Amino acid sequence: RELAEHPYASHGFHWMRSGRQVRIGGHVTEAGPEESAADLRGRSPAALAAALAGAGRQSAVLGAYEDLERAFEDAYERAGRDPDATAPTWTLYVLEPDEVEFYQEEARRRHVRLRYRRAPEERGGWRRELLWP
């Protein structure tokens, strides 16, 4: 619902061992129902069960934990019987990046942050910026 109202999202990736992070942000669009169904089929049986159990209810108030348990048990059973089941509310979104930031940790806290912002007027279509940590 939030993406339908505000179609902008960010993905963040963090590698603690190497002290690196990448953040990608941009406009999102809904993929079609075929792509969404294929995405769900490519996930684990537990993901299918979660999609079936919570269809249309994500972030809604849960009256009792037992309701969740019952919905998941039913969904796990259905996912086992029909591994190709579809969840109509499962929606795949495609992010078109307009900003990518790379972060490299440095022991003395002089971290390196590079941001690339979409800039169609520039050669290559991106502007590179060095940021303060």
PDB file of N, CA, C and O in Angstrom, residues 23 98-104 111-119 121-122 125-133:
ATOM      1  N   ARG A  23      23.910   1.452  -0.736  1.00  0.00           N
ATOM      2  CA  ARG A  23      22.495   1.828  -0.649  1.00  0.00           C
ATOM      3  C   ARG A  23      22.065   2.277  -2.034  1.00  0.00           C
ATOM      4  O   ARG A  23      22.741   3.084  -2.678  1.00  0.00           O
ATOM      5  N   ASP A  98      18.079   5.836  -9.003  1.00  0.00           N
ATOM      6  CA  ASP A  98      18.484   7.187  -9.365  1.00  0.00           C
ATOM      7  C   ASP A  98      19.569   7.688  -8.412  1.00  0.00           C
ATOM      8  O   ASP A  98      20.079   8.793  -8.569  1.00  0.00           O
ATOM      9  N   GLU A  99      19.925   6.829  -7.448  1.00  0.00           N
ATOM     10  CA  GLU A  99      20.998   7.178  -6.519  1.00  0.00           C
ATOM     11  C   GLU A  99      21.619   5.892  -5.980  1.00  0.00           C
ATOM     12  O   GLU A  99      20.912   4.956  -5.601  1.00  0.00           O
ATOM     13  N   VAL A 100      22.959   5.841  -5.984  1.00  0.00           N
ATOM     14  CA  VAL A 100      23.684   4.693  -5.438  1.00  0.00           C
ATOM     15  C   VAL A 100      24.815   5.256  -4.584  1.00  0.00           C
ATOM     16  O   VAL A 100      25.583   6.108  -5.035  1.00  0.00           O
ATOM     17  N   GLU A 101      24.875   4.776  -3.348  1.00  0.00           N
ATOM     18  CA  GLU A 101      25.937   5.247  -2.454  1.00  0.00           C
ATOM     19  C   GLU A 101      26.769   4.066  -1.983  1.00  0.00           C
ATOM     20  O   GLU A 101      26.238   3.052  -1.552  1.00  0.00           O
ATOM     21  N   PHE A 102      28.088   4.237  -2.079  1.00  0.00           N
ATOM     22  CA  PHE A 102      29.044   3.239  -1.612  1.00  0.00           C
ATOM     23  C   PHE A 102      29.740   3.800  -0.374  1.00  0.00           C
ATOM     24  O   PHE A 102      30.154   4.957  -0.368  1.00  0.00           O
ATOM     25  N   TYR A 103      29.893   2.958   0.623  1.00  0.00           N
ATOM     26  CA  TYR A 103      30.502   3.368   1.890  1.00  0.00           C
ATOM     27  C   TYR A 103      31.604   2.380   2.227  1.00  0.00           C
ATOM     28  O   TYR A 103      31.393   1.163   2.172  1.00  0.00           O
ATOM     29  N   GLN A 104      32.782   2.905   2.548  1.00  0.00           N
ATOM     30  CA  GLN A 104      33.894   2.068   2.986  1.00  0.00           C
ATOM     31  C   GLN A 104      34.370   2.574   4.334  1.00  0.00           C
ATOM     32  O   GLN A 104      34.804   3.720   4.461  1.00  0.00           O
ATOM     33  N   HIS A 111      35.832   7.594   6.965  1.00  0.00           N
ATOM     34  CA  HIS A 111      35.125   6.722   6.046  1.00  0.00           C
ATOM     35  C   HIS A 111      35.006   7.363   4.666  1.00  0.00           C
ATOM     36  O   HIS A 111      34.926   8.584   4.542  1.00  0.00           O
ATOM     37  N   VAL A 112      34.999   6.535   3.656  1.00  0.00           N
ATOM     38  CA  VAL A 112      34.852   7.019   2.283  1.00  0.00           C
ATOM     39  C   VAL A 112      33.414   6.764   1.849  1.00  0.00           C
ATOM     40  O   VAL A 112      32.916   5.642   1.944  1.00  0.00           O
ATOM     41  N   ARG A 113      32.770   7.826   1.420  1.00  0.00           N
ATOM     42  CA  ARG A 113      31.397   7.716   0.907  1.00  0.00           C
ATOM     43  C   ARG A 113      31.356   8.314  -0.491  1.00  0.00           C
ATOM     44  O   ARG A 113      31.660   9.485  -0.673  1.00  0.00           O
ATOM     45  N   LEU A 114      30.979   7.494  -1.435  1.00  0.00           N
ATOM     46  CA  LEU A 114      30.813   7.942  -2.815  1.00  0.00           C
ATOM     47  C   LEU A 114      29.350   7.793  -3.181  1.00  0.00           C
ATOM     48  O   LEU A 114      28.764   6.737  -2.978  1.00  0.00           O
ATOM     49  N   ARG A 115      28.797   8.856  -3.712  1.00  0.00           N
ATOM     50  CA  ARG A 115      27.398   8.816  -4.148  1.00  0.00           C
ATOM     51  C   ARG A 115      27.352   9.098  -5.640  1.00  0.00           C
ATOM     52  O   ARG A 115      27.985  10.025  -6.129  1.00  0.00           O
ATOM     53  N   TYR A 116      26.584   8.281  -6.315  1.00  0.00           N
ATOM     54  CA  TYR A 116      26.322   8.495  -7.742  1.00  0.00           C
ATOM     55  C   TYR A 116      24.852   8.835  -7.869  1.00  0.00           C
ATOM     56  O   TYR A 116      23.994   8.105  -7.369  1.00  0.00           O
ATOM     57  N   ARG A 117      24.579   9.982  -8.502  1.00  0.00           N
ATOM     58  CA  ARG A 117      23.196  10.424  -8.710  1.00  0.00           C
ATOM     59  C   ARG A 117      22.930  10.527 -10.194  1.00  0.00           C
ATOM     60  O   ARG A 117      23.762  11.026 -10.947  1.00  0.00           O
ATOM     61  N   ARG A 118      21.753  10.051 -10.583  1.00  0.00           N
ATOM     62  CA  ARG A 118      21.383  10.091 -11.996  1.00  0.00           C
ATOM     63  C   ARG A 118      21.390  11.550 -12.459  1.00  0.00           C
ATOM     64  O   ARG A 118      20.803  12.414 -11.829  1.00  0.00           O
ATOM     65  N   ALA A 119      22.095  11.787 -13.556  1.00  0.00           N
ATOM     66  CA  ALA A 119      22.215  13.132 -14.122  1.00  0.00           C
ATOM     67  C   ALA A 119      22.265  12.973 -15.641  1.00  0.00           C
ATOM     68  O   ALA A 119      23.351  12.894 -16.222  1.00  0.00           O
ATOM     69  N   GLU A 121      22.036  14.861 -18.016  1.00  0.00           N
ATOM     70  CA  GLU A 121      22.754  15.895 -18.765  1.00  0.00           C
ATOM     71  C   GLU A 121      24.274  15.676 -18.771  1.00  0.00           C
ATOM     72  O   GLU A 121      24.990  16.311 -19.529  1.00  0.00           O
ATOM     73  N   GLU A 122      24.761  14.765 -17.925  1.00  0.00           N
ATOM     74  CA  GLU A 122      26.202  14.541 -17.837  1.00  0.00           C
ATOM     75  C   GLU A 122      26.620  13.310 -18.634  1.00  0.00           C
ATOM     76  O   GLU A 122      25.824  12.392 -18.831  1.00  0.00           O
ATOM     77  N   GLY A 125      25.584   9.767 -17.817  1.00  0.00           N
ATOM     78  CA  GLY A 125      24.274   9.843 -17.183  1.00  0.00           C
ATOM     79  C   GLY A 125      24.274   9.848 -15.663  1.00  0.00           C
ATOM     80  O   GLY A 125      23.208   9.817 -15.046  1.00  0.00           O
ATOM     81  N   TRP A 126      25.455   9.902 -15.034  1.00  0.00           N
ATOM     82  CA  TRP A 126      25.540   9.896 -13.573  1.00  0.00           C
ATOM     83  C   TRP A 126      26.532  10.957 -13.105  1.00  0.00           C
ATOM     84  O   TRP A 126      27.544  11.219 -13.759  1.00  0.00           O
ATOM     85  N   ARG A 127      26.251  11.529 -11.933  1.00  0.00           N
ATOM     86  CA  ARG A 127      27.156  12.490 -11.294  1.00  0.00           C
ATOM     87  C   ARG A 127      27.786  11.787 -10.087  1.00  0.00           C
ATOM     88  O   ARG A 127      27.089  11.209  -9.260  1.00  0.00           O
ATOM     89  N   ARG A 128      29.092  11.858  -9.971  1.00  0.00           N
ATOM     90  CA  ARG A 128      29.817  11.244  -8.854  1.00  0.00           C
ATOM     91  C   ARG A 128      30.105  12.318  -7.825  1.00  0.00           C
ATOM     92  O   ARG A 128      30.611  13.398  -8.160  1.00  0.00           O
ATOM     93  N   GLU A 129      29.808  12.012  -6.565  1.00  0.00           N
ATOM     94  CA  GLU A 129      30.025  12.969  -5.482  1.00  0.00           C
ATOM     95  C   GLU A 129      30.728  12.273  -4.317  1.00  0.00           C
ATOM     96  O   GLU A 129      30.336  11.178  -3.925  1.00  0.00           O
ATOM     97  N   LEU A 130      31.724  12.910  -3.790  1.00  0.00           N
ATOM     98  CA  LEU A 130      32.399  12.444  -2.586  1.00  0.00           C
ATOM     99  C   LEU A 130      31.721  13.129  -1.404  1.00  0.00           C
ATOM    100  O   LEU A 130      31.559  14.347  -1.409  1.00  0.00           O
ATOM    101  N   LEU A 131      31.299  12.357  -0.402  1.00  0.00           N
ATOM    102  CA  LEU A 131      30.536  12.910   0.726  1.00  0.00           C
ATOM    103  C   LEU A 131      31.368  12.880   2.012  1.00  0.00           C
ATOM    104  O   LEU A 131      32.186  11.985   2.209  1.00  0.00           O
ATOM    105  N   TRP A 132      31.090  13.806   2.881  1.00  0.00           N
ATOM    106  CA  TRP A 132      31.649  13.756   4.221  1.00  0.00           C
ATOM    107  C   TRP A 132      31.072  12.521   4.922  1.00  0.00           C
ATOM    108  O   TRP A 132      29.913  12.197   4.734  1.00  0.00           O
ATOM    109  N   PRO A 133      31.904  11.878   5.772  1.00  0.00           N
ATOM    110  CA  PRO A 133      31.394  10.668   6.452  1.00  0.00           C
ATOM    111  C   PRO A 133      30.248  10.902   7.385  1.00  0.00           C
ATOM    112  O   PRO A 133      29.797  11.687   7.876  1.00  0.00           O
TER     113      PRO A 133
END
